Amino acid sequence: MGVLVRCEERPEGGYLAHLTIDNAGKLNSLNRTLMTEIVETVGGLAGDPRLRLAVVSGAGERAFVGGADIAEIAALDHAGARSFITLVHQCCNALRRLPVPVVAQIDGYALGAGLELACACDLRVASERSIFGMPEVKIGIPSVVEAALLPGLIGQGRARRLLLTPRGRRAPRPADPRGGPPGDPPAEIAAPRLGGIADRSGDRAGDRLFCQRL
């Protein structure tokens, strides 16, 4: 369990950082240890002037992030719940404050805190089998963190359906830029475009991009 980082050097200079959230045995669900590592890892990348783009994905073939760790949530008291929710927000905020574009590569479940983490990224690329949802509303737990970003991303109506009903929503059928069949994993769909995004995030562009995103 942890956050795996792979750096892809760019011929034009700088590099792409591929971050893989790895808790595959539990659908990459987020617990305190993993969230703390996400915050520290992303924070460490933020100060590197050679960083051009960050790509966030989940380990395995079942989920981007399947939500928060149920076992850990079940043991929380009032004070612990506040601390846990604050840590979810810190994860999302760390991604939002990166001074380069952040892409979520989604393959499988993006639920609860996982959906919020995807919302905190600048761009989202999803495979056809991806499912988005807030299943916690089924047991009366509201989504109180980066779910506030949803209306601006998908509109009020769709956001309310996601936030008020536990039913998951599938990703729309993707348009493959290579003209191949739909449903390819997001890494292959996004690959031709990531280099272009990184190129446009060249030297001294980070501060300008960060200001535009605030």
CSV table of C-alpha atoms in Angstrom, one decimal:
chain,number,residue,atom,x,y,z
A,1,MET,CA,0.0,0.0,0.0
A,2,GLY,CA,1.3,3.4,-0.9
A,3,VAL,CA,1.7,6.0,-3.6
A,4,LEU,CA,3.9,4.9,-6.5
A,5,VAL,CA,5.7,7.7,-8.5
A,6,ARG,CA,7.1,7.2,-12.0
A,7,CYS,CA,8.8,10.1,-13.7
A,8,GLU,CA,8.7,10.3,-17.5
A,9,GLU,CA,11.3,12.6,-18.9
A,10,ARG,CA,10.3,14.9,-21.7
A,11,PRO,CA,12.7,15.5,-24.7
A,12,GLU,CA,11.7,19.2,-24.5
A,13,GLY,CA,12.8,19.3,-20.9
A,14,GLY,CA,11.0,18.6,-17.6
A,15,TYR,CA,9.0,15.5,-16.8
A,16,LEU,CA,5.6,14.0,-16.3
A,17,ALA,CA,4.9,12.5,-12.9
A,18,HIS,CA,2.7,9.4,-12.9
A,19,LEU,CA,1.2,8.9,-9.4
A,20,THR,CA,-0.5,5.5,-8.7
A,21,ILE,CA,-2.6,5.2,-5.6
A,22,ASP,CA,-2.0,1.6,-4.6
A,23,ASN,CA,-4.3,-0.2,-2.2
A,24,ALA,CA,-5.6,-2.6,-4.9
A,25,GLY,CA,-6.8,-5.2,-2.5
A,26,LYS,CA,-9.4,-2.8,-1.2
A,27,LEU,CA,-10.3,-1.0,-4.5
A,28,ASN,CA,-7.6,1.6,-3.6
A,29,SER,CA,-9.7,2.9,-0.8
A,30,LEU,CA,-8.3,5.7,1.3
A,31,ASN,CA,-7.3,5.4,4.9
A,32,ARG,CA,-5.3,7.8,7.0
A,33,THR,CA,-1.9,6.3,6.2
A,34,LEU,CA,-2.5,6.4,2.4
A,35,MET,CA,-4.0,9.9,2.5
A,36,THR,CA,-1.1,11.3,4.5
A,37,GLU,CA,1.3,9.8,1.9
A,38,ILE,CA,-0.7,11.4,-0.9
A,39,VAL,CA,-0.4,14.8,0.7
A,40,GLU,CA,3.3,14.4,1.3
A,41,THR,CA,4.1,13.0,-2.1
A,42,VAL,CA,2.1,15.7,-4.0
A,43,GLY,CA,3.6,18.4,-1.8
A,44,GLY,CA,7.1,17.2,-2.6
A,45,LEU,CA,6.4,17.4,-6.3
A,46,ALA,CA,4.9,20.9,-6.1
A,47,GLY,CA,8.2,22.6,-5.5
A,48,ASP,CA,10.0,21.0,-8.5
A,49,PRO,CA,10.3,23.5,-11.3
A,50,ARG,CA,10.9,20.6,-13.8
A,51,LEU,CA,7.5,19.2,-13.3
A,52,ARG,CA,5.2,19.7,-16.3
A,53,LEU,CA,2.2,17.5,-15.7
A,54,ALA,CA,0.9,15.1,-13.0
A,55,VAL,CA,-1.2,12.0,-13.9
A,56,VAL,CA,-3.1,10.3,-11.1
A,57,SER,CA,-4.4,6.7,-11.4
A,58,GLY,CA,-5.4,3.7,-9.3
A,59,ALA,CA,-3.5,0.4,-9.1
A,60,GLY,CA,-5.1,-2.7,-10.6
A,61,GLU,CA,-8.0,-3.0,-13.0
A,62,ARG,CA,-11.0,-2.5,-10.7
A,63,ALA,CA,-10.9,1.0,-9.4
A,64,PHE,CA,-9.5,4.5,-9.5
A,65,VAL,CA,-10.3,5.0,-5.9
A,66,GLY,CA,-13.3,3.1,-4.5
A,67,GLY,CA,-13.9,5.6,-1.6
A,68,ALA,CA,-12.8,5.8,2.0
A,69,ASP,CA,-11.8,2.8,3.9
A,70,ILE,CA,-15.0,1.4,5.4
A,71,ALA,CA,-13.3,-0.3,8.3
A,72,GLU,CA,-11.6,2.9,9.4
A,73,ILE,CA,-14.7,5.0,9.0
A,74,ALA,CA,-16.8,2.5,11.1
A,75,ALA,CA,-14.4,3.1,14.1
A,76,LEU,CA,-14.6,6.9,14.0
A,77,ASP,CA,-16.1,9.0,16.7
A,78,HIS,CA,-17.2,12.6,16.2
A,79,ALA,CA,-13.7,14.1,16.6
A,80,GLY,CA,-12.2,11.3,14.5
A,81,ALA,CA,-14.7,11.9,11.7
A,82,ARG,CA,-13.9,15.6,11.5
A,83,SER,CA,-10.2,14.7,11.4
A,84,PHE,CA,-10.7,12.1,8.7
A,85,ILE,CA,-12.8,14.5,6.5
A,86,THR,CA,-10.2,17.2,6.9
A,87,LEU,CA,-7.6,14.7,5.6
A,88,VAL,CA,-9.7,13.9,2.6
A,89,HIS,CA,-9.9,17.7,1.8
A,90,GLN,CA,-6.1,18.0,2.3
A,91,CYS,CA,-5.6,15.3,-0.4
A,92,CYS,CA,-7.9,17.1,-2.8
A,93,ASN,CA,-6.4,20.5,-2.0
A,94,ALA,CA,-2.8,19.2,-2.6
A,95,LEU,CA,-3.8,18.2,-6.1
A,96,ARG,CA,-5.6,21.5,-6.8
A,97,ARG,CA,-2.6,23.5,-5.6
A,98,LEU,CA,-0.1,21.7,-7.9
A,99,PRO,CA,1.2,24.5,-10.2
A,100,VAL,CA,0.8,22.2,-13.3
A,101,PRO,CA,-2.2,20.5,-14.9
A,102,VAL,CA,-3.3,17.3,-13.1
A,103,VAL,CA,-5.1,14.5,-15.0
A,104,ALA,CA,-7.1,11.8,-13.4
A,105,GLN,CA,-6.9,8.5,-15.4
A,106,ILE,CA,-10.0,6.6,-14.3
A,107,ASP,CA,-10.5,2.9,-14.9
A,108,GLY,CA,-13.3,1.3,-12.8
A,109,TYR,CA,-14.8,2.7,-9.6
A,110,ALA,CA,-14.5,6.3,-8.6
A,111,LEU,CA,-16.7,6.4,-5.6
A,112,GLY,CA,-17.1,8.8,-2.6
A,113,ALA,CA,-13.8,10.2,-1.8
A,114,GLY,CA,-12.4,8.8,-5.0
A,115,LEU,CA,-14.9,10.9,-7.0
A,116,GLU,CA,-14.0,13.9,-5.0
A,117,LEU,CA,-10.3,13.3,-5.7
A,118,ALA,CA,-11.1,13.1,-9.4
A,119,CYS,CA,-13.0,16.3,-9.2
A,120,ALA,CA,-10.0,18.0,-7.7
A,121,CYS,CA,-8.0,17.2,-10.8
A,122,ASP,CA,-8.0,19.6,-13.8
A,123,LEU,CA,-8.9,16.9,-16.4
A,124,ARG,CA,-10.5,13.5,-16.2
A,125,VAL,CA,-10.1,10.7,-18.7
A,126,ALA,CA,-12.3,7.6,-18.0
A,127,SER,CA,-12.6,4.2,-19.6
A,128,GLU,CA,-16.0,2.9,-20.6
A,129,ARG,CA,-16.3,0.6,-17.6
A,130,SER,CA,-15.7,3.4,-15.1
A,131,ILE,CA,-18.5,4.0,-12.6
A,132,PHE,CA,-19.0,7.3,-10.6
A,133,GLY,CA,-21.1,7.6,-7.5
A,134,MET,CA,-21.6,8.6,-3.9
A,135,PRO,CA,-22.8,5.4,-2.3
A,136,GLU,CA,-22.4,6.8,1.2
A,137,VAL,CA,-25.8,8.6,0.9
A,138,LYS,CA,-27.4,5.1,1.1
A,139,ILE,CA,-26.5,5.1,4.8
A,140,GLY,CA,-27.2,8.8,5.4
A,141,ILE,CA,-23.7,10.2,5.1
A,142,PRO,CA,-23.6,13.4,3.0
A,143,SER,CA,-20.7,14.2,0.7
A,144,VAL,CA,-19.2,17.3,2.3
A,145,VAL,CA,-15.8,17.9,0.7
A,146,GLU,CA,-14.9,18.4,-3.0
A,147,ALA,CA,-18.3,17.3,-4.0
A,148,ALA,CA,-19.0,21.0,-4.1
A,149,LEU,CA,-17.0,21.1,-7.3
A,150,LEU,CA,-19.5,18.8,-9.1
A,151,PRO,CA,-22.1,21.4,-10.2
A,152,GLY,CA,-19.4,23.4,-12.0
A,153,LEU,CA,-18.1,20.3,-13.8
A,154,ILE,CA,-21.3,18.5,-14.8
A,155,GLY,CA,-24.2,20.9,-14.1
A,156,GLN,CA,-26.7,21.2,-11.2
A,157,GLY,CA,-29.0,18.4,-12.4
A,158,ARG,CA,-26.4,15.7,-12.8
A,159,ALA,CA,-24.6,16.8,-9.6
A,160,ARG,CA,-27.8,16.4,-7.6
A,161,ARG,CA,-28.5,13.0,-9.0
A,162,LEU,CA,-25.0,11.9,-8.0
A,163,LEU,CA,-25.2,13.5,-4.5
A,164,LEU,CA,-28.7,12.5,-3.6
A,165,THR,CA,-29.0,9.0,-5.0
A,166,PRO,CA,-26.7,6.1,-4.3
A,167,ARG,CA,-26.9,4.7,-7.9
A,168,GLY,CA,-23.6,4.9,-9.7
A,169,ARG,CA,-23.3,6.5,-13.1
A,170,ARG,CA,-21.2,5.0,-15.9
A,171,ALA,CA,-18.8,7.0,-17.9
A,172,PRO,CA,-20.1,8.2,-21.4
A,173,ARG,CA,-18.8,6.2,-24.3
A,174,PRO,CA,-15.3,7.6,-25.0
A,175,ALA,CA,-14.2,9.1,-28.3
A,176,ASP,CA,-10.9,7.4,-29.2
A,177,PRO,CA,-8.6,9.9,-30.9
A,178,ARG,CA,-7.0,7.0,-32.8
A,179,GLY,CA,-10.3,5.9,-34.4
A,180,GLY,CA,-10.2,2.5,-32.6
A,181,PRO,CA,-13.0,0.8,-30.7
A,182,PRO,CA,-14.3,2.5,-27.6
A,183,GLY,CA,-13.6,1.2,-24.1
A,184,ASP,CA,-9.8,1.2,-24.2
A,185,PRO,CA,-8.1,1.8,-20.8
A,186,PRO,CA,-7.6,5.5,-20.0
A,187,ALA,CA,-3.8,5.3,-20.1
A,188,GLU,CA,-4.0,4.5,-23.8
A,189,ILE,CA,-6.8,7.0,-24.6
A,190,ALA,CA,-4.9,9.8,-22.9
A,191,ALA,CA,-1.4,9.0,-23.9
A,192,PRO,CA,-1.4,10.9,-27.3
A,193,ARG,CA,-2.6,14.0,-25.5
A,194,LEU,CA,-0.6,14.1,-22.4
A,195,GLY,CA,2.6,15.1,-24.2
A,196,GLY,CA,0.8,18.0,-25.8
A,197,ILE,CA,-0.5,19.2,-22.4
A,198,ALA,CA,3.0,18.9,-20.9
A,199,ASP,CA,4.5,20.9,-23.8
A,200,ARG,CA,2.1,23.7,-23.2
A,201,SER,CA,3.2,23.7,-19.5
A,202,GLY,CA,6.8,24.6,-20.3
A,203,ASP,CA,9.3,26.7,-18.5
A,204,ARG,CA,7.9,29.5,-16.2
A,205,ALA,CA,4.3,28.5,-17.1
A,206,GLY,CA,3.6,27.0,-13.8
A,207,ASP,CA,2.8,30.1,-11.8
A,208,ARG,CA,0.5,31.4,-14.6
A,209,LEU,CA,-1.4,28.1,-14.8
A,210,PHE,CA,-1.8,28.1,-11.0
A,211,CYS,CA,-3.2,31.6,-10.9
A,212,GLN,CA,-5.7,30.8,-13.7
A,213,ARG,CA,-7.0,27.8,-11.7
A,214,LEU,CA,-7.6,29.7,-8.4
